[in-house]
Coordinates of C-alpha atoms in Angstrom, one line a residue:
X270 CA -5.4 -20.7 27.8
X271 CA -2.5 -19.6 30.0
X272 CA -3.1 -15.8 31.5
X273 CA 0.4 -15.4 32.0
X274 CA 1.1 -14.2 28.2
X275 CA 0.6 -10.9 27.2
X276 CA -1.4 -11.9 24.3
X277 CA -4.0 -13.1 26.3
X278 CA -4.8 -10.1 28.6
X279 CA -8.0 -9.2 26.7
X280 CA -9.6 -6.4 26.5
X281 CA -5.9 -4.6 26.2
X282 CA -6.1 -0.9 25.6
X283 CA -4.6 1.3 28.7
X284 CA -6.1 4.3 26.6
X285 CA -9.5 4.5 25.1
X286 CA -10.2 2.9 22.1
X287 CA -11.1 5.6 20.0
X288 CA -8.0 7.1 21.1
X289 CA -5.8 5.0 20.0
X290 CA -7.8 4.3 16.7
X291 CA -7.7 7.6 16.3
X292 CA -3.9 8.3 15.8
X293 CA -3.3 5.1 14.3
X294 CA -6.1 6.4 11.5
X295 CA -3.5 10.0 11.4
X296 CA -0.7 8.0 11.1
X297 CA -1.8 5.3 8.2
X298 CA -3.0 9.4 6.3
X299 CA 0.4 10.6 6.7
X300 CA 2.0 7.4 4.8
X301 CA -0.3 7.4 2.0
X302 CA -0.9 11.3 1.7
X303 CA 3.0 11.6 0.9
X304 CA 3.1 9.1 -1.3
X305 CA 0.5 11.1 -3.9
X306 CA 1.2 14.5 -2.9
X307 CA 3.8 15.6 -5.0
X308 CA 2.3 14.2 -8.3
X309 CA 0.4 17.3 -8.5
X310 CA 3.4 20.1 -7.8
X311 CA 5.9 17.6 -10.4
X312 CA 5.1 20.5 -13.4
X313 CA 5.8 23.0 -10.8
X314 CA 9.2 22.2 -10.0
X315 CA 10.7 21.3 -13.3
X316 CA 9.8 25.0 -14.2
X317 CA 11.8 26.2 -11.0
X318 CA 14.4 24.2 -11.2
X319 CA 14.7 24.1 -15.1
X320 CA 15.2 20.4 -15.1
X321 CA 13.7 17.5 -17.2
X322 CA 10.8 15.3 -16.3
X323 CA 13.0 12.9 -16.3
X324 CA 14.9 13.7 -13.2
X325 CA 12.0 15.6 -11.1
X326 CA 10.3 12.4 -11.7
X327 CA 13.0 10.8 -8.9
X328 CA 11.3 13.2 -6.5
X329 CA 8.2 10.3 -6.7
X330 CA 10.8 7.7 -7.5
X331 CA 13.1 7.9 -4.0
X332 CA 10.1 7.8 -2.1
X333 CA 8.7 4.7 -3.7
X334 CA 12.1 2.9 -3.3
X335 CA 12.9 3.6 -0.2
X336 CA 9.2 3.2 1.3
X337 CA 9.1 -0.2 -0.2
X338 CA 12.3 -1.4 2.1
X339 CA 11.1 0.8 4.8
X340 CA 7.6 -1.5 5.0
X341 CA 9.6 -4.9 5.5
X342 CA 12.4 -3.6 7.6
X343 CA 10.4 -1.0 9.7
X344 CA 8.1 -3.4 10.7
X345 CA 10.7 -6.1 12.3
X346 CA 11.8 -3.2 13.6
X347 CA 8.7 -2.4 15.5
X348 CA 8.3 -6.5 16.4
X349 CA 12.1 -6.3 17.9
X350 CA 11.9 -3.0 19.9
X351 CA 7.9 -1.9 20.4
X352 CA 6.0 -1.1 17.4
X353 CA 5.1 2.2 19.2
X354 CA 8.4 3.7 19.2
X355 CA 9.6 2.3 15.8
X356 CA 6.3 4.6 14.8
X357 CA 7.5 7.4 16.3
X358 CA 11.0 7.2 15.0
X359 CA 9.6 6.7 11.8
X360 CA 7.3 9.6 12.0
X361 CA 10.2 12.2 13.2
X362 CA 12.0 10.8 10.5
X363 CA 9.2 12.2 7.7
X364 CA 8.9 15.3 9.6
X365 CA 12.9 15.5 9.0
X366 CA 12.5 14.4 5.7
X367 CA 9.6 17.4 5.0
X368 CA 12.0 20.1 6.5
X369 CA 14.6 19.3 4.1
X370 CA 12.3 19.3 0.9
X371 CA 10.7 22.7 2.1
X372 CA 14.2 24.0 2.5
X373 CA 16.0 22.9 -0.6
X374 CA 17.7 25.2 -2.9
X375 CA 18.4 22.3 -5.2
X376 CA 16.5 19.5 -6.5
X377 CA 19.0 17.0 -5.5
X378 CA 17.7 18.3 -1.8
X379 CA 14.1 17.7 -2.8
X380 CA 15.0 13.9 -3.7
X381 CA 17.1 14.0 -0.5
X382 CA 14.1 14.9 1.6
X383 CA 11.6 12.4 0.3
X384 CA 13.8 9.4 0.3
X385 CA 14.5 10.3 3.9
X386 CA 10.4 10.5 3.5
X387 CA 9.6 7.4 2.2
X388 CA 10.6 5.7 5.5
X389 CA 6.7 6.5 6.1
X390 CA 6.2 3.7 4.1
X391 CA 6.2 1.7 7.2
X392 CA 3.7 3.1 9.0
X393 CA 1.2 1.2 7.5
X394 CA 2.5 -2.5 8.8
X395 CA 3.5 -0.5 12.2
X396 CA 0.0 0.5 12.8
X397 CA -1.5 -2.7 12.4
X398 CA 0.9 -4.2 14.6
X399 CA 0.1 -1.8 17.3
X400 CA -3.8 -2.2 16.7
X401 CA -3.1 -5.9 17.5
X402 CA -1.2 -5.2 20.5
X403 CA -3.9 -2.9 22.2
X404 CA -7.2 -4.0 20.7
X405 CA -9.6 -6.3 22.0
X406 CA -10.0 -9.5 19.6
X407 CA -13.9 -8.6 18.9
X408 CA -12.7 -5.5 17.6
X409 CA -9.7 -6.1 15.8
X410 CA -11.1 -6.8 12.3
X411 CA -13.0 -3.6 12.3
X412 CA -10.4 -1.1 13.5
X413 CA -8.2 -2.8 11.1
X414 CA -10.4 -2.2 8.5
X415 CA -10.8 1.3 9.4
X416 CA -7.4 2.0 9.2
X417 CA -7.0 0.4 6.3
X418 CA -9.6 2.0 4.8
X419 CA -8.5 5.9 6.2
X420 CA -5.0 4.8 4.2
X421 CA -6.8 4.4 1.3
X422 CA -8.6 7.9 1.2
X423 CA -5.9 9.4 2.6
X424 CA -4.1 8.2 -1.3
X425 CA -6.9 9.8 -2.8
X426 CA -6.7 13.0 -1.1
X427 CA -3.5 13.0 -1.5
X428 CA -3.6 14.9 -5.0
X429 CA -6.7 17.1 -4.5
X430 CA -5.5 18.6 -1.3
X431 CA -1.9 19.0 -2.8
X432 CA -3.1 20.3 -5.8
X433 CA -5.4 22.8 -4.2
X434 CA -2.2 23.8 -1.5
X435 CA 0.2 24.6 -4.7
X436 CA -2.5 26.6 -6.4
X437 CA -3.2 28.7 -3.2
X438 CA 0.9 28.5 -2.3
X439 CA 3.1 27.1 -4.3
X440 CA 4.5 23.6 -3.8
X441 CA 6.5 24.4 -0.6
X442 CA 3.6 24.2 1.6
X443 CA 2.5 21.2 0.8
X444 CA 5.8 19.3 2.9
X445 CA 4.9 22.3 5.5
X446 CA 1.3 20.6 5.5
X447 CA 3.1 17.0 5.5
X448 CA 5.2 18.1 8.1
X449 CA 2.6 19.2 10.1
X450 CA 0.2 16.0 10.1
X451 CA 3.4 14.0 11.1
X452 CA 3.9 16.2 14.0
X453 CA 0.4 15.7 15.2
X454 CA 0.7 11.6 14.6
X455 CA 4.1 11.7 16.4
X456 CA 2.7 13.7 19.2
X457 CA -0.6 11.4 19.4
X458 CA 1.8 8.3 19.3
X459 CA 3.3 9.1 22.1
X460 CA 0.6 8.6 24.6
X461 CA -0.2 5.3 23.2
X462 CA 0.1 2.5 25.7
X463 CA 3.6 0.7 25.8
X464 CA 4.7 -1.9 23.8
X465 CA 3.9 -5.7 25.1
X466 CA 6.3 -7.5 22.4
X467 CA 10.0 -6.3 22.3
X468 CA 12.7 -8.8 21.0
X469 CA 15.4 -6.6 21.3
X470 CA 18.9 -5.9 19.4
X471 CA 20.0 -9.4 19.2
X472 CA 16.7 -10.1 17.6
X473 CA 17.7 -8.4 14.2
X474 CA 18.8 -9.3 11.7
X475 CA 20.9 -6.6 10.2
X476 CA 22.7 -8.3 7.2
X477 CA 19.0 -9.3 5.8
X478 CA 17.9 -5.5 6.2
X479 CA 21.3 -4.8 4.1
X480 CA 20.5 -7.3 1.2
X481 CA 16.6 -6.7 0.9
X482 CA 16.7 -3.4 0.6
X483 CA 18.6 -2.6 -2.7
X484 CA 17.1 -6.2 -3.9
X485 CA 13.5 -4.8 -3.8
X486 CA 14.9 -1.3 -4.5
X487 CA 16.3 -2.3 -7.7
X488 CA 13.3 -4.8 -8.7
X489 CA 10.7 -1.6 -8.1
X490 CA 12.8 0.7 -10.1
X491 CA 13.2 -1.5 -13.1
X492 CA 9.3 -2.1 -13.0
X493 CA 8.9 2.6 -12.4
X494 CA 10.8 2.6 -15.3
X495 CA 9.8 0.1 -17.9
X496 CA 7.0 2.5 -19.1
X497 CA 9.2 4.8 -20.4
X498 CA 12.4 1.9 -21.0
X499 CA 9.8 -0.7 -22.5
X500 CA 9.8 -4.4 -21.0
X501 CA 12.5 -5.7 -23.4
X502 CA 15.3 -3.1 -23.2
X503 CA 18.6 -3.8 -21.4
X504 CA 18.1 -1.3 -18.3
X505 CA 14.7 -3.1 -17.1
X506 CA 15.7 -6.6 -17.7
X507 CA 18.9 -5.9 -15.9
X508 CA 17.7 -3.7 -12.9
X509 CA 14.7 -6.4 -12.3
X510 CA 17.2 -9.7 -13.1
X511 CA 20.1 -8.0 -10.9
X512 CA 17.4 -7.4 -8.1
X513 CA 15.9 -10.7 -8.0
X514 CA 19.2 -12.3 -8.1
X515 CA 20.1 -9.9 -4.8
X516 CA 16.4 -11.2 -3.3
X517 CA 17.0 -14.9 -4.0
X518 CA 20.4 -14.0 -2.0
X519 CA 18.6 -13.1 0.5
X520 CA 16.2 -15.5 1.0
X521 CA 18.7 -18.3 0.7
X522 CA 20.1 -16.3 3.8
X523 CA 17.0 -16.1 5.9
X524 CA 16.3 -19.7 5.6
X525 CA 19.7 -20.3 7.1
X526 CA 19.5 -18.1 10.3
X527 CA 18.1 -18.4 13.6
X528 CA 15.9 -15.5 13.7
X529 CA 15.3 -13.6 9.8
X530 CA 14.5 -10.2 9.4
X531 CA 11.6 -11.9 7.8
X532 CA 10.1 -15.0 8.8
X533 CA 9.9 -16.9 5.2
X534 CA 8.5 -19.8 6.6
X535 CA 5.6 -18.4 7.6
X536 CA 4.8 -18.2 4.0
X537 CA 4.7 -21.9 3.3
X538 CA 1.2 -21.6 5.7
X539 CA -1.1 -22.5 2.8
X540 CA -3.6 -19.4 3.8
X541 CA -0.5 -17.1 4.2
X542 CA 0.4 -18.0 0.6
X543 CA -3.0 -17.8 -0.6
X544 CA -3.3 -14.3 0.8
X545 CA 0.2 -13.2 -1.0
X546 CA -0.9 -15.1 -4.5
X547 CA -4.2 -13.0 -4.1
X548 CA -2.7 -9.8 -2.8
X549 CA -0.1 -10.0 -6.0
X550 CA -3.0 -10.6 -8.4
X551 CA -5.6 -7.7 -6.6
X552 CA -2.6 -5.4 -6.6
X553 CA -1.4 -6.2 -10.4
X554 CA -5.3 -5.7 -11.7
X555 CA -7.9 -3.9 -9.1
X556 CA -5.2 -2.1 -7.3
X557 CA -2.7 -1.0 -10.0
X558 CA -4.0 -0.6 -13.5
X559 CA -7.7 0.3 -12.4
X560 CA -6.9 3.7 -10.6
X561 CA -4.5 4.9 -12.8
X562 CA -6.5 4.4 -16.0
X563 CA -9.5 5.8 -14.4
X564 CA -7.6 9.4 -13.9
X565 CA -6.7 9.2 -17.6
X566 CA -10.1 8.7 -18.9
X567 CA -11.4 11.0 -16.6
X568 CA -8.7 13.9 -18.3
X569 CA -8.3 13.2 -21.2
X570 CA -9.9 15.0 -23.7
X571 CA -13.5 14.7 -25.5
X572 CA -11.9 14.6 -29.0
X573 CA -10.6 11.3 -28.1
X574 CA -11.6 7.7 -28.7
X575 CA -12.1 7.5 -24.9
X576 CA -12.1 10.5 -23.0
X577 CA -14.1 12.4 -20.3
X578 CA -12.2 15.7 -20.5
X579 CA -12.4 16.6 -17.2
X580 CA -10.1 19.2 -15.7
X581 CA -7.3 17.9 -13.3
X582 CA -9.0 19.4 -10.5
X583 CA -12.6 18.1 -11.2
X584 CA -10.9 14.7 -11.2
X585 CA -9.3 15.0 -8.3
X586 CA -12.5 16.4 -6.6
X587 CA -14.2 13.1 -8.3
X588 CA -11.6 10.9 -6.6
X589 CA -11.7 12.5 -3.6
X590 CA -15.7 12.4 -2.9
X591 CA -15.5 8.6 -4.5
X592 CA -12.2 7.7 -2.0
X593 CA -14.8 8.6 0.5
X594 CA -17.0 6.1 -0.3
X595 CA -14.9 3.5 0.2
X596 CA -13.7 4.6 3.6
X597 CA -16.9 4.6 4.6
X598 CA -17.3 1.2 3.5
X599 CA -14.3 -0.2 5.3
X600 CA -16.0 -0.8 9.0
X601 CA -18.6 -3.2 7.3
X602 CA -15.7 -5.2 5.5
X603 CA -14.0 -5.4 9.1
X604 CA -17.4 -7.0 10.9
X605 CA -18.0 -9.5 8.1
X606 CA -14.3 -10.4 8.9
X607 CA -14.8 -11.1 12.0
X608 CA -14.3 -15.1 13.7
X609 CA -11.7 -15.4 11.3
X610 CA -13.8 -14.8 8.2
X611 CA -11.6 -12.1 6.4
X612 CA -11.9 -14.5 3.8
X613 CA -15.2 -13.6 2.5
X614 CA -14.8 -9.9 2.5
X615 CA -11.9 -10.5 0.2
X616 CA -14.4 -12.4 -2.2
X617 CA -16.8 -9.8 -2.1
X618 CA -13.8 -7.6 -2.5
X619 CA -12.5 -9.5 -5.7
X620 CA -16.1 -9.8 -7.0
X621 CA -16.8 -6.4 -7.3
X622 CA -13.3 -5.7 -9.0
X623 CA -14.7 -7.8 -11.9
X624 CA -17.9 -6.3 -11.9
X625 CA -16.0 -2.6 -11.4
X626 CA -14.0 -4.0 -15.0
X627 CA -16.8 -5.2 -16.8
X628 CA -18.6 -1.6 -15.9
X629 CA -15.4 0.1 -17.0
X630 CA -15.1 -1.4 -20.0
X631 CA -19.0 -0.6 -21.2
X632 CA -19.3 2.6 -19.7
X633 CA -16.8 4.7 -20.7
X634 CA -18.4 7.6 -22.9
X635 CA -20.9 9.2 -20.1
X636 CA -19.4 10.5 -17.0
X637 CA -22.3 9.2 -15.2
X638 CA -21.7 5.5 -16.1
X639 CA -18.0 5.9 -15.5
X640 CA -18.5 7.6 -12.0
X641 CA -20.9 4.4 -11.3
X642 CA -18.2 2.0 -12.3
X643 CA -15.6 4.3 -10.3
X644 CA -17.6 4.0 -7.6
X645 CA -18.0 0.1 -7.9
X646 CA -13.8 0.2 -7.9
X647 CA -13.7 1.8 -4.9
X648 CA -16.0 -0.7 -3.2
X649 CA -13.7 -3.5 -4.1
X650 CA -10.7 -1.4 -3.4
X651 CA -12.2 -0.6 0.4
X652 CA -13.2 -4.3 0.7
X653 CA -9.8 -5.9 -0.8
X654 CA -7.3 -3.4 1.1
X655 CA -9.2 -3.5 4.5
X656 CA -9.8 -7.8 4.1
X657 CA -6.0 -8.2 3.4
X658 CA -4.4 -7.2 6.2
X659 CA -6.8 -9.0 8.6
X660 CA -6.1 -12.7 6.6
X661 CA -2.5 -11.8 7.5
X662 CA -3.2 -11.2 10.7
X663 CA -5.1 -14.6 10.8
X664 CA -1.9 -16.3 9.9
X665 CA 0.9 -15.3 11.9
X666 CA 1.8 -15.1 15.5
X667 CA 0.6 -11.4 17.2
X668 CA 5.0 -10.9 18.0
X669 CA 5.2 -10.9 14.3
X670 CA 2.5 -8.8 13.3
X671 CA 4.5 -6.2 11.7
X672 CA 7.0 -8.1 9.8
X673 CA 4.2 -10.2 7.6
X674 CA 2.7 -6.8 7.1
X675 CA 5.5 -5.6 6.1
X676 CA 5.8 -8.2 3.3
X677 CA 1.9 -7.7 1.8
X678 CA 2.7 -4.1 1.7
X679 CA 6.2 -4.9 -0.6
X680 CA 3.7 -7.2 -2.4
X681 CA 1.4 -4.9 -3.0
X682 CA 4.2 -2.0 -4.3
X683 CA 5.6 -4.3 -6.8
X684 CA 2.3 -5.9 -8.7
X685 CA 1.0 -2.4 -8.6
X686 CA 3.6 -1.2 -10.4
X687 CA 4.0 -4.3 -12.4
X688 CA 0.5 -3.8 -13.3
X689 CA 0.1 0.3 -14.5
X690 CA 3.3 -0.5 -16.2
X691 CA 1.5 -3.7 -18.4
X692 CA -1.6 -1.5 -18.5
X693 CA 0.1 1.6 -20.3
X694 CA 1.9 -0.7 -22.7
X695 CA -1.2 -2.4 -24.1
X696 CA -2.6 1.5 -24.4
X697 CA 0.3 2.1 -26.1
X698 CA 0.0 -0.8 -28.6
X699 CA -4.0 0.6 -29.7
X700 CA -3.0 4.2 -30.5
X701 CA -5.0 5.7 -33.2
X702 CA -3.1 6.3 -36.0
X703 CA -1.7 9.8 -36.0
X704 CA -2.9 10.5 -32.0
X705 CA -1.6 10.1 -29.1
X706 CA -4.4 8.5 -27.3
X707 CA -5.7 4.8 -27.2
X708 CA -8.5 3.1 -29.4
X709 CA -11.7 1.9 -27.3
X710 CA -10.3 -1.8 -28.0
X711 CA -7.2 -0.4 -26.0
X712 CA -8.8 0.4 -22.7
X713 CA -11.4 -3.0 -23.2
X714 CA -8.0 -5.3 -23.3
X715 CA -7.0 -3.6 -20.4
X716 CA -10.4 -3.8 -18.6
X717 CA -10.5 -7.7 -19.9
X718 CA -7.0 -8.3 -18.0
X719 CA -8.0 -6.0 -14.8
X720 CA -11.5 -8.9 -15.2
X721 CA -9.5 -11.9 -15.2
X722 CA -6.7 -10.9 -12.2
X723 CA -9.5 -10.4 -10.1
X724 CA -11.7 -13.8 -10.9
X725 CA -8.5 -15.7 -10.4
X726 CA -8.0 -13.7 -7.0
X727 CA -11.6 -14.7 -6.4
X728 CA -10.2 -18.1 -6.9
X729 CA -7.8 -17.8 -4.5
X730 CA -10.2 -16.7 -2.1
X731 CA -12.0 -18.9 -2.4
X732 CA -9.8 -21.6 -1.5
X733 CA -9.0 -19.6 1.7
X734 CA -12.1 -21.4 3.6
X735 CA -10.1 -24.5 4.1
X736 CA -7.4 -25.4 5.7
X737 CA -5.0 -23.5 7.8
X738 CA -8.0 -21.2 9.2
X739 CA -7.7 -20.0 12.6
X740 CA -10.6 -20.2 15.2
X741 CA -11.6 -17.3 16.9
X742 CA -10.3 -18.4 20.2
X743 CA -6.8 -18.9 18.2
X744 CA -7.0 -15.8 16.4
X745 CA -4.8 -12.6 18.1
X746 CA -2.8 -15.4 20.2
X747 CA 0.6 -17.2 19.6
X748 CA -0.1 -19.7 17.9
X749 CA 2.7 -20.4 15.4
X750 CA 1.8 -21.8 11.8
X751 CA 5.2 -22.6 11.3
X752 CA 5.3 -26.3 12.7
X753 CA 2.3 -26.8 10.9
X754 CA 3.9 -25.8 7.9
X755 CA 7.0 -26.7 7.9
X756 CA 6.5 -30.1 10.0

């Protein structure tokens, strides 16, 4: 192997490791933290503002939409001009955002300030990118998995932290807290080595940005809405038909140019496609519908067919400690990834999801058996989210890291939302007569269709061990699957 490339100056980092896995872990908080934190303070500001839950719900909702764009675009951003300072602009950019939800006299400046927010929603991709740049290949499935895994309890701090912030202050300082942790990422970032891969301006491809962004942005909010719409009304199919028609636009476009915003060839790889068939599935079953239906058993009351009827803060407390867990967990699903074997921690990843389901299912009337199964789910969740983003890494050249991350993370928003959406419709369709809470034979149907997502992921997973599996000497180089794919 040539010397000459940067990819091949191994170890890399100019800074110590720890170091730089230690802001990257601050950063991948930040993104995940404001994406849960204002769940909590959502009561709170429909009293101040006297407004419906209707329209303080687009304080979560312009986050979500813009975040999803921001994960594609942000991270060829970071592949064209240094993933480093793409994570810095991004960064300042939430800090802005946080200062201008902490200072509005209006809701309209609330939603202002956490769309301008949601660009954190490509930190995630960014930080991988950089991890690749400046880790040493031995280490790179672990400190991936690390991050990965500190996103993931970041989520689930998220609304215990919040929570506890607007109970001791009122729902202002939690953006002062958001603003805060950004500032300390940014500053961190900063003295992170220099980027190695910059393409530069003429390497972007800014009509692509312009038509994927209100593509996905329409497709997500058709999906946020259909709870409340249904799946058959007008306003879904037309906001998730009008978006895919945009995104089909769009790829018709990136096939045609020189150099996409996103590389869509790179998903005709068969273990690229693999990993995006089981990151929809994971997302649509483990990842969407499990979390979210474990908070509502968790509060909803005794006198229910199903219910815990724990207090919202004893939930979150719950969450929090079991979040932990799986954070914990995520350095042992990076070292059996290593040698490009991500592969098998998504399978045991994908089996515990359908052992996590089958526990759900029978143990839902003792808080002891449900904790057990909640703590199975977060096993799988540590395993699947911190396995993920290594198989992409396996499958794409290091110069286009961020992009393909980019992608999973869009994949990931949209089945997870496709997925809490399908879950609260089949609840819906067992309500006990004259209640407003689900039969037992609700929450098992749902459980049954969490089971079977995640065996067919397993499937999926399965298949990963052949073919276009790179060899440790190959992995963290180069080397293009393109030709192979598209030759």
């Amino acid at each position: 192997m040539s010397t000459t490339t940067p990819a091949a100056i191994d170890p890399r980092p100019l800074r110590p490791l720890p170091f730089v896995i230690g802001i990257l872990i601050v950063a991948a908080i930040v993104s995940s933290f404001e994406s849960t934190m204002m769940y909590t303070a959502l009561p709170d500001i429909i009293k101040d503002f006297d407004t419906t839950p209707g329209d303080a719900g687009w304080v979560l909702t312009s986050f979500l939409l813009v975040g999803a764009a921001s994960a594609a675009i942000s991270g060829k951003l970071g592949d064209a001009f240094g993933r480093r300072n793409v994570l810095i602009v991004v960064l300042a950019a939430s800090i802005i955002g946080s200062v201008i939800s902490l200072a509005a006299g209006s809701l309209e400046m609330i939603i202002a300030g956490r769309a301008i927010q949601g660009l954190a929603g490509g930190l995630i991709p960014l930080c991988i990118g950089v991890l690749r740049e400046n880790v040493p290949q031995k280490n790179l499935p672990v400190a991936v998995a690390v991050v990965a895994g500190a996103a993931m309890w970041g989520g689930a701090a998220g609304n215990i932290v919040a929570g506890n912030i607007v109970d001791a202050w009122g729902w202002h300082y939690i953006f002062v807290v958001a603003a805060a942790l950004a500032a300390v990422s940014a500053i961190g970032a900063c003295f992170l080595p220099s980027p190695i891969f910059k393409a530069g301006l003429e390497k972007v491809d800014w009509f692509g940005g312009v038509l994927f962004a209100p593509g996905i942005a329409l497709v997500l909010y058709g999906i946020h809405e259909s709870s409340e719409w249904g799946w058959t009304s007008g306003e879904t199919i037309g906001f998730v038909l009008g978006g895919l028609v945009v995104l089909a636009a769009w790829v018709g476009w990136e096939l045609r140019v020189d150099v996409p915003l996103i590389n869509i060839r790179f998903f005709f790889d068969r273990k690229l496609g693999l990993t995006l068939v089981a990151t929809a599935l994971v997302s649509f079953g483990t990842l969407g519908v499990s979390g979210f239906i474990g908070q509502m058993v968790w509060q909803t009351p005794e006198s229910a067919p199903v219910g815990l009827g724990l207090s919202a803060s004893n939930a979150g407390a719950l969450s929090f400690g079991i979040g932990l867990i799986g954070f914990i967990l995520s350095p042992l699903s990076g070292r059996i990834s290593r040698n490009g074997r991500s592969h098998r921690a998504f399978i045991i990843g994908s089996t515990l999801g359908i052992i996590a389901a089958v526990l759900s299912a029978i143990l839902l009337d003792t808080i002891v058996g449900f904790v057990i199964a909640q703590i199975v789910l977060t096993g799988a969740t540590g395993f699947i989210l911190s396995s993920l983003p290594n198989l992409i890494i396996e499958g794409v050249p290091e110069a286009n890291t961020s992009e393909a991350q980019g992608v999973y993370m869009v994949t990931q928003t949209a089945f997870a939302g496709i997925g809490a959406s399908i879950g609260t419709v089949l609840l819906s369709q067992h309500l006990v007569e004259g209640t407003a809470f689900s039969s037992r034979a609700g929450y098992t149907t749902v459980f049954a269709m969490v089971a079977v997502a995640a065996a067919l992921a397993l499937v999926a997973g399965l298949f990963m061990r052949t073919g276009s599996e790179k060899s440790p000497e190959g992995a963290g180089t180069n080397a293009n699957p393109l030709t192979d794919a598209v030759a």
